[in-house]
Amino acid sequence: MKHLLAPIAAITVLSGCFGAPPNEKILTDLCVELFEGDPRSLTMISGDTGSDLPTFCGCFASQTVAEETNIDLRKDILVKMTAIREANGFDVEATAEQIQEQVRSGEIDSFTESDFDDLGDYFRDLSTGMSDTSGICPAG
């Protein structure tokens, strides 16, 4: 019986390592996907952070994962935002307005308006932190 369980355990461990991408990569990719192609957002990010979009999104993702809080919540918000943006061709601002409307109407019920606002505040605080460190991701 031990010999049968060992391969099963090994397969489980390997699938855990190579199955789904790590949260940091998922969050980075979602962030880039959300802001990419929106000139206003890109200008704000580069101007406010002194950095580029991949660096900003990588910093966002690494800090979110390091904090070990709100990872799934932030992924959910970004997934919904990118889906709405892509489906409607909205810019990020119009996407945010649509998200708020859907949260208020109950169409989106997996997060609250406060959760959504908190993510916006997090992005703003991160931009400020990166500006203070000349475009480098600040220590968490």
Coordinates of N, CA and C in Angstrom, one line a residue:
M1 N 0.8 -1.2 0.0 CA 0.0 0.0 0.0 C 0.9 1.3 0.0
K2 N 2.0 1.2 0.8 CA 2.9 2.4 0.8 C 3.4 2.7 -0.6
H3 N 3.7 1.6 -1.4 CA 4.2 1.8 -2.7 C 3.2 2.5 -3.6
L4 N 2.0 2.2 -3.4 CA 0.9 2.8 -4.2 C 0.7 4.3 -3.9
L5 N 0.8 4.6 -2.6 CA 0.6 6.0 -2.2 C 1.7 6.9 -2.5
A6 N 2.9 6.4 -2.6 CA 4.1 7.3 -2.9 C 3.9 8.0 -4.2
P7 N 3.6 7.2 -5.3 CA 3.5 7.9 -6.6 C 2.3 8.9 -6.6
I8 N 1.2 8.5 -5.9 CA 0.1 9.4 -5.9 C 0.5 10.7 -5.2
A9 N 1.2 10.6 -4.1 CA 1.7 11.8 -3.4 C 2.6 12.6 -4.2
A10 N 3.5 12.0 -4.9 CA 4.4 12.7 -5.8 C 3.7 13.4 -6.9
I11 N 2.7 12.8 -7.5 CA 1.9 13.4 -8.6 C 1.2 14.6 -8.0
T12 N 0.6 14.5 -6.8 CA -0.1 15.6 -6.2 C 0.8 16.8 -5.9
V13 N 2.0 16.5 -5.4 CA 3.0 17.6 -5.2 C 3.4 18.3 -6.5
L14 N 3.7 17.5 -7.5 CA 4.2 18.0 -8.8 C 3.0 18.8 -9.4
S15 N 1.8 18.4 -9.4 CA 0.7 19.1 -10.0 C 0.5 20.4 -9.2
G16 N 0.8 20.4 -7.9 CA 0.7 21.7 -7.2 C 1.8 22.6 -7.6
C17 N 3.0 22.1 -7.9 CA 4.1 23.0 -8.3 C 3.9 23.5 -9.7
F18 N 3.5 22.6 -10.6 CA 3.4 23.0 -12.0 C 2.0 23.2 -12.6
G19 N 1.0 23.1 -11.8 CA -0.4 23.2 -12.2 C -0.7 24.6 -12.5
A20 N -1.4 25.3 -11.6 CA -1.8 26.7 -11.7 C -0.6 27.6 -11.5
P21 N -0.6 28.7 -12.3 CA 0.5 29.7 -12.1 C 0.4 30.3 -10.7
P22 N 1.5 30.8 -10.2 CA 1.5 31.4 -8.8 C 0.6 32.7 -8.8
N23 N 0.1 33.0 -7.6 CA -0.7 34.2 -7.5 C 0.0 35.4 -8.0
E24 N 1.3 35.6 -7.8 CA 2.0 36.8 -8.2 C 1.9 37.0 -9.7
K25 N 2.1 35.9 -10.4 CA 2.1 36.0 -11.9 C 0.6 36.3 -12.3
I26 N -0.3 35.7 -11.7 CA -1.7 35.9 -12.1 C -2.1 37.4 -11.9
L27 N -1.7 37.9 -10.7 CA -2.0 39.3 -10.4 C -1.3 40.3 -11.3
T28 N -0.1 40.0 -11.6 CA 0.7 40.8 -12.5 C 0.0 40.8 -13.9
D29 N -0.3 39.7 -14.4 CA -0.9 39.6 -15.7 C -2.2 40.3 -15.8
L30 N -3.1 40.1 -14.7 CA -4.4 40.8 -14.7 C -4.2 42.3 -14.7
C31 N -3.3 42.8 -13.9 CA -3.0 44.2 -13.8 C -2.6 44.8 -15.1
V32 N -1.6 44.1 -15.7 CA -1.2 44.6 -17.0 C -2.3 44.6 -18.1
E33 N -3.1 43.5 -18.1 CA -4.2 43.4 -19.0 C -5.2 44.5 -18.8
L34 N -5.4 44.8 -17.5 CA -6.4 45.9 -17.2 C -6.0 47.2 -17.8
F35 N -4.7 47.6 -17.5 CA -4.3 49.0 -17.8 C -3.7 49.1 -19.2
E36 N -3.3 48.0 -19.8 CA -2.6 48.1 -21.1 C -3.6 48.6 -22.2
G37 N -3.0 49.5 -23.0 CA -3.8 50.1 -24.1 C -4.8 51.2 -23.6
D38 N -4.7 51.6 -22.4 CA -5.5 52.8 -21.9 C -4.5 53.9 -21.7
P39 N -4.4 54.8 -22.7 CA -3.4 55.9 -22.7 C -3.4 56.7 -21.4
R40 N -4.6 57.1 -21.0 CA -4.8 57.9 -19.7 C -4.2 57.2 -18.5
S41 N -4.5 55.9 -18.4 CA -4.0 55.2 -17.2 C -2.5 55.0 -17.3
L42 N -2.0 54.7 -18.5 CA -0.6 54.5 -18.7 C 0.2 55.8 -18.4
T43 N -0.3 56.9 -18.8 CA 0.3 58.2 -18.5 C 0.3 58.4 -17.0
M44 N -0.8 58.2 -16.4 CA -0.9 58.4 -14.9 C 0.1 57.4 -14.2
I45 N 0.2 56.2 -14.6 CA 1.1 55.2 -13.9 C 2.5 55.7 -14.1
S46 N 2.9 56.0 -15.3 CA 4.3 56.3 -15.5 C 4.6 57.7 -14.9
G47 N 3.7 58.6 -14.9 CA 3.9 59.9 -14.3 C 4.0 59.8 -12.8
D48 N 3.0 59.1 -12.2 CA 2.9 59.0 -10.7 C 4.0 58.1 -10.1
T49 N 4.4 57.0 -10.8 CA 5.3 56.1 -10.2 C 6.7 56.3 -10.7
G50 N 6.9 56.9 -11.8 CA 8.3 57.0 -12.3 C 8.8 55.7 -12.9
S51 N 7.8 54.9 -13.3 CA 8.1 53.5 -13.7 C 7.2 53.2 -14.9
D52 N 7.3 51.9 -15.4 CA 6.4 51.5 -16.5 C 5.4 50.5 -15.9
L53 N 4.5 50.2 -16.8 CA 3.3 49.3 -16.4 C 3.8 48.0 -15.8
P54 N 4.6 47.2 -16.5 CA 5.0 45.9 -16.0 C 5.7 46.0 -14.6
T55 N 6.5 47.1 -14.4 CA 7.1 47.2 -13.1 C 6.1 47.6 -12.0
F56 N 5.1 48.5 -12.3 CA 4.1 48.8 -11.4 C 3.2 47.6 -11.0
C57 N 2.8 46.8 -12.1 CA 2.0 45.7 -11.8 C 2.7 44.6 -11.1
G58 N 4.0 44.4 -11.4 CA 4.8 43.4 -10.7 C 4.9 43.8 -9.2
C59 N 5.1 45.1 -8.9 CA 5.2 45.6 -7.6 C 3.9 45.3 -6.8
F60 N 2.8 45.7 -7.5 CA 1.4 45.4 -6.9 C 1.3 44.0 -6.6
A61 N 1.6 43.1 -7.5 CA 1.4 41.7 -7.3 C 2.3 41.1 -6.2
S62 N 3.6 41.5 -6.2 CA 4.5 41.0 -5.2 C 4.1 41.5 -3.8
Q63 N 3.7 42.7 -3.7 CA 3.3 43.2 -2.3 C 2.0 42.6 -1.9
T64 N 1.0 42.4 -2.8 CA -0.2 41.7 -2.4 C 0.0 40.3 -1.9
V65 N 0.9 39.6 -2.6 CA 1.2 38.2 -2.2 C 2.0 38.2 -0.9
A66 N 2.9 39.1 -0.8 CA 3.7 39.2 0.5 C 2.8 39.5 1.7
E67 N 1.8 40.3 1.5 CA 0.9 40.6 2.6 C 0.0 39.4 3.0
E68 N -0.2 38.5 2.0 CA -1.0 37.3 2.2 C -2.5 37.7 2.6
T69 N -2.9 38.8 2.3 CA -4.3 39.2 2.5 C -4.9 39.7 1.2
N70 N -6.2 39.5 1.0 CA -6.9 40.0 -0.1 C -6.4 39.5 -1.5
I71 N -5.7 38.4 -1.5 CA -5.2 37.9 -2.8 C -6.3 37.5 -3.7
D72 N -7.2 36.6 -3.2 CA -8.3 36.2 -4.0 C -9.3 37.3 -4.3
L73 N -9.5 38.2 -3.3 CA -10.4 39.3 -3.5 C -9.9 40.2 -4.7
R74 N -8.6 40.5 -4.6 CA -8.0 41.4 -5.7 C -8.1 40.7 -7.0
K75 N -7.8 39.4 -7.1 CA -7.9 38.6 -8.3 C -9.3 38.7 -8.9
D76 N -10.3 38.5 -8.0 CA -11.7 38.6 -8.4 C -12.1 39.9 -9.0
I77 N -11.6 41.0 -8.3 CA -11.9 42.3 -8.8 C -11.3 42.6 -10.2
L78 N -10.0 42.2 -10.3 CA -9.3 42.4 -11.6 C -9.9 41.6 -12.7
V79 N -10.3 40.3 -12.4 CA -10.9 39.5 -13.4 C -12.2 40.1 -13.9
K80 N -13.0 40.6 -13.0 CA -14.3 41.2 -13.4 C -14.0 42.5 -14.2
M81 N -13.0 43.3 -13.8 CA -12.7 44.5 -14.5 C -12.2 44.3 -15.9
T82 N -11.3 43.3 -16.0 CA -10.8 43.0 -17.4 C -11.8 42.5 -18.3
A83 N -12.7 41.7 -17.7 CA -13.8 41.1 -18.5 C -14.7 42.2 -19.0
I84 N -15.1 43.1 -18.2 CA -16.0 44.2 -18.5 C -15.3 45.1 -19.5
R85 N -14.0 45.4 -19.3 CA -13.3 46.3 -20.2 C -13.2 45.7 -21.6
E86 N -12.9 44.4 -21.7 CA -12.7 43.8 -23.0 C -14.1 43.7 -23.7
A87 N -15.1 43.3 -22.9 CA -16.4 43.1 -23.5 C -17.0 44.4 -24.1
N88 N -16.7 45.5 -23.5 CA -17.3 46.8 -23.8 C -16.4 47.8 -24.5
G89 N -15.1 47.5 -24.5 CA -14.2 48.4 -25.1 C -14.0 49.7 -24.3
F90 N -14.3 49.6 -23.0 CA -14.2 50.8 -22.1 C -12.7 51.1 -21.8
D91 N -12.5 52.3 -21.4 CA -11.2 52.6 -20.7 C -11.4 52.2 -19.3
V92 N -10.3 52.4 -18.5 CA -10.3 51.9 -17.1 C -11.3 52.7 -16.3
E93 N -11.4 54.0 -16.5 CA -12.3 54.8 -15.7 C -13.8 54.4 -16.0
A94 N -14.2 54.2 -17.2 CA -15.5 53.7 -17.5 C -15.8 52.3 -17.0
T95 N -14.7 51.5 -17.0 CA -14.9 50.1 -16.4 C -15.1 50.2 -14.9
A96 N -14.4 51.1 -14.3 CA -14.6 51.3 -12.8 C -16.1 51.7 -12.5
E97 N -16.6 52.6 -13.3 CA -17.9 53.1 -13.1 C -18.9 52.0 -13.3
Q98 N -18.7 51.1 -14.3 CA -19.6 50.0 -14.6 C -19.5 49.0 -13.4
I99 N -18.3 48.8 -12.9 CA -18.2 47.9 -11.8 C -19.0 48.4 -10.6
Q100 N -18.9 49.7 -10.3 CA -19.6 50.2 -9.2 C -21.1 50.1 -9.4
E101 N -21.6 50.3 -10.6 CA -23.0 50.2 -10.9 C -23.5 48.7 -10.6
Q102 N -22.7 47.8 -11.1 CA -23.0 46.4 -11.0 C -23.0 45.9 -9.5
V103 N -22.0 46.5 -8.7 CA -22.0 46.1 -7.3 C -23.2 46.7 -6.6
R104 N -23.6 48.0 -6.9 CA -24.7 48.6 -6.3 C -26.0 47.9 -6.6
S105 N -26.1 47.4 -7.9 CA -27.3 46.7 -8.3 C -27.4 45.3 -7.8
G106 N -26.3 44.8 -7.3 CA -26.3 43.4 -6.9 C -25.9 42.4 -7.9
E107 N -25.7 42.9 -9.1 CA -25.2 42.0 -10.2 C -23.9 41.4 -9.9
I108 N -23.0 42.1 -9.3 CA -21.8 41.6 -8.7 C -21.9 41.6 -7.2
D109 N -21.8 40.4 -6.6 CA -22.0 40.3 -5.2 C -20.8 39.6 -4.5
S110 N -19.7 39.3 -5.2 CA -18.5 38.7 -4.6 C -17.6 39.6 -3.9
F111 N -17.8 40.9 -4.1 CA -17.1 42.0 -3.4 C -18.0 43.2 -3.2
T112 N -17.6 44.0 -2.3 CA -18.4 45.2 -2.0 C -17.8 46.5 -2.6
E113 N -18.6 47.5 -2.6 CA -18.1 48.8 -3.1 C -16.9 49.2 -2.3
S114 N -16.9 49.0 -1.0 CA -15.8 49.3 -0.1 C -14.5 48.5 -0.5
D115 N -14.7 47.2 -0.9 CA -13.6 46.4 -1.3 C -13.0 47.0 -2.6
F116 N -13.8 47.4 -3.5 CA -13.4 48.0 -4.8 C -12.7 49.3 -4.5
D117 N -13.2 50.1 -3.7 CA -12.6 51.4 -3.3 C -11.2 51.2 -2.6
D118 N -11.1 50.1 -1.8 CA -9.9 49.8 -1.1 C -8.8 49.4 -2.1
L119 N -9.2 48.7 -3.2 CA -8.2 48.4 -4.2 C -7.7 49.7 -4.9
G120 N -8.6 50.6 -5.2 CA -8.2 51.9 -5.8 C -7.3 52.6 -4.9
D121 N -7.6 52.6 -3.6 CA -6.7 53.3 -2.7 C -5.3 52.6 -2.6
Y122 N -5.3 51.3 -2.7 CA -4.1 50.5 -2.7 C -3.2 50.9 -3.9
F123 N -3.8 51.0 -5.1 CA -3.1 51.4 -6.3 C -2.5 52.8 -6.1
R124 N -3.3 53.7 -5.6 CA -2.9 55.1 -5.4 C -1.7 55.2 -4.4
D125 N -1.8 54.4 -3.3 CA -0.8 54.4 -2.3 C 0.5 53.8 -2.8
L126 N 0.3 52.8 -3.6 CA 1.5 52.1 -4.3 C 2.2 53.1 -5.2
S127 N 1.4 53.8 -6.0 CA 1.9 54.8 -6.9 C 2.8 55.9 -6.2
T128 N 2.2 56.3 -5.0 CA 2.9 57.3 -4.2 C 4.2 56.7 -3.7
G129 N 4.1 55.5 -3.2 CA 5.3 54.8 -2.6 C 6.4 54.6 -3.7
M130 N 6.0 54.3 -4.9 CA 7.0 54.1 -6.0 C 7.5 55.4 -6.4
S131 N 6.8 56.5 -6.4 CA 7.3 57.8 -6.7 C 8.3 58.2 -5.7
D132 N 8.1 57.9 -4.4 CA 9.0 58.3 -3.3 C 10.3 57.5 -3.4
T133 N 10.3 56.4 -4.1 CA 11.5 55.6 -4.3 C 12.0 55.6 -5.7
S134 N 11.7 56.6 -6.4 CA 12.2 56.8 -7.8 C 11.8 55.6 -8.7
G135 N 10.6 55.1 -8.6 CA 10.1 54.1 -9.5 C 10.4 52.7 -9.1
I136 N 11.1 52.5 -7.9 CA 11.4 51.2 -7.4 C 10.3 50.8 -6.5
C137 N 10.0 49.5 -6.5 CA 8.9 49.0 -5.6 C 9.4 49.2 -4.2
P138 N 8.6 49.9 -3.4 CA 9.0 50.1 -2.0 C 8.9 48.9 -1.2
A139 N 9.7 48.8 -0.2 CA 9.6 47.6 0.8 C 8.3 47.6 1.4
G140 N 7.7 46.4 1.5 CA 6.4 46.3 2.1 C 6.3 46.5 3.5

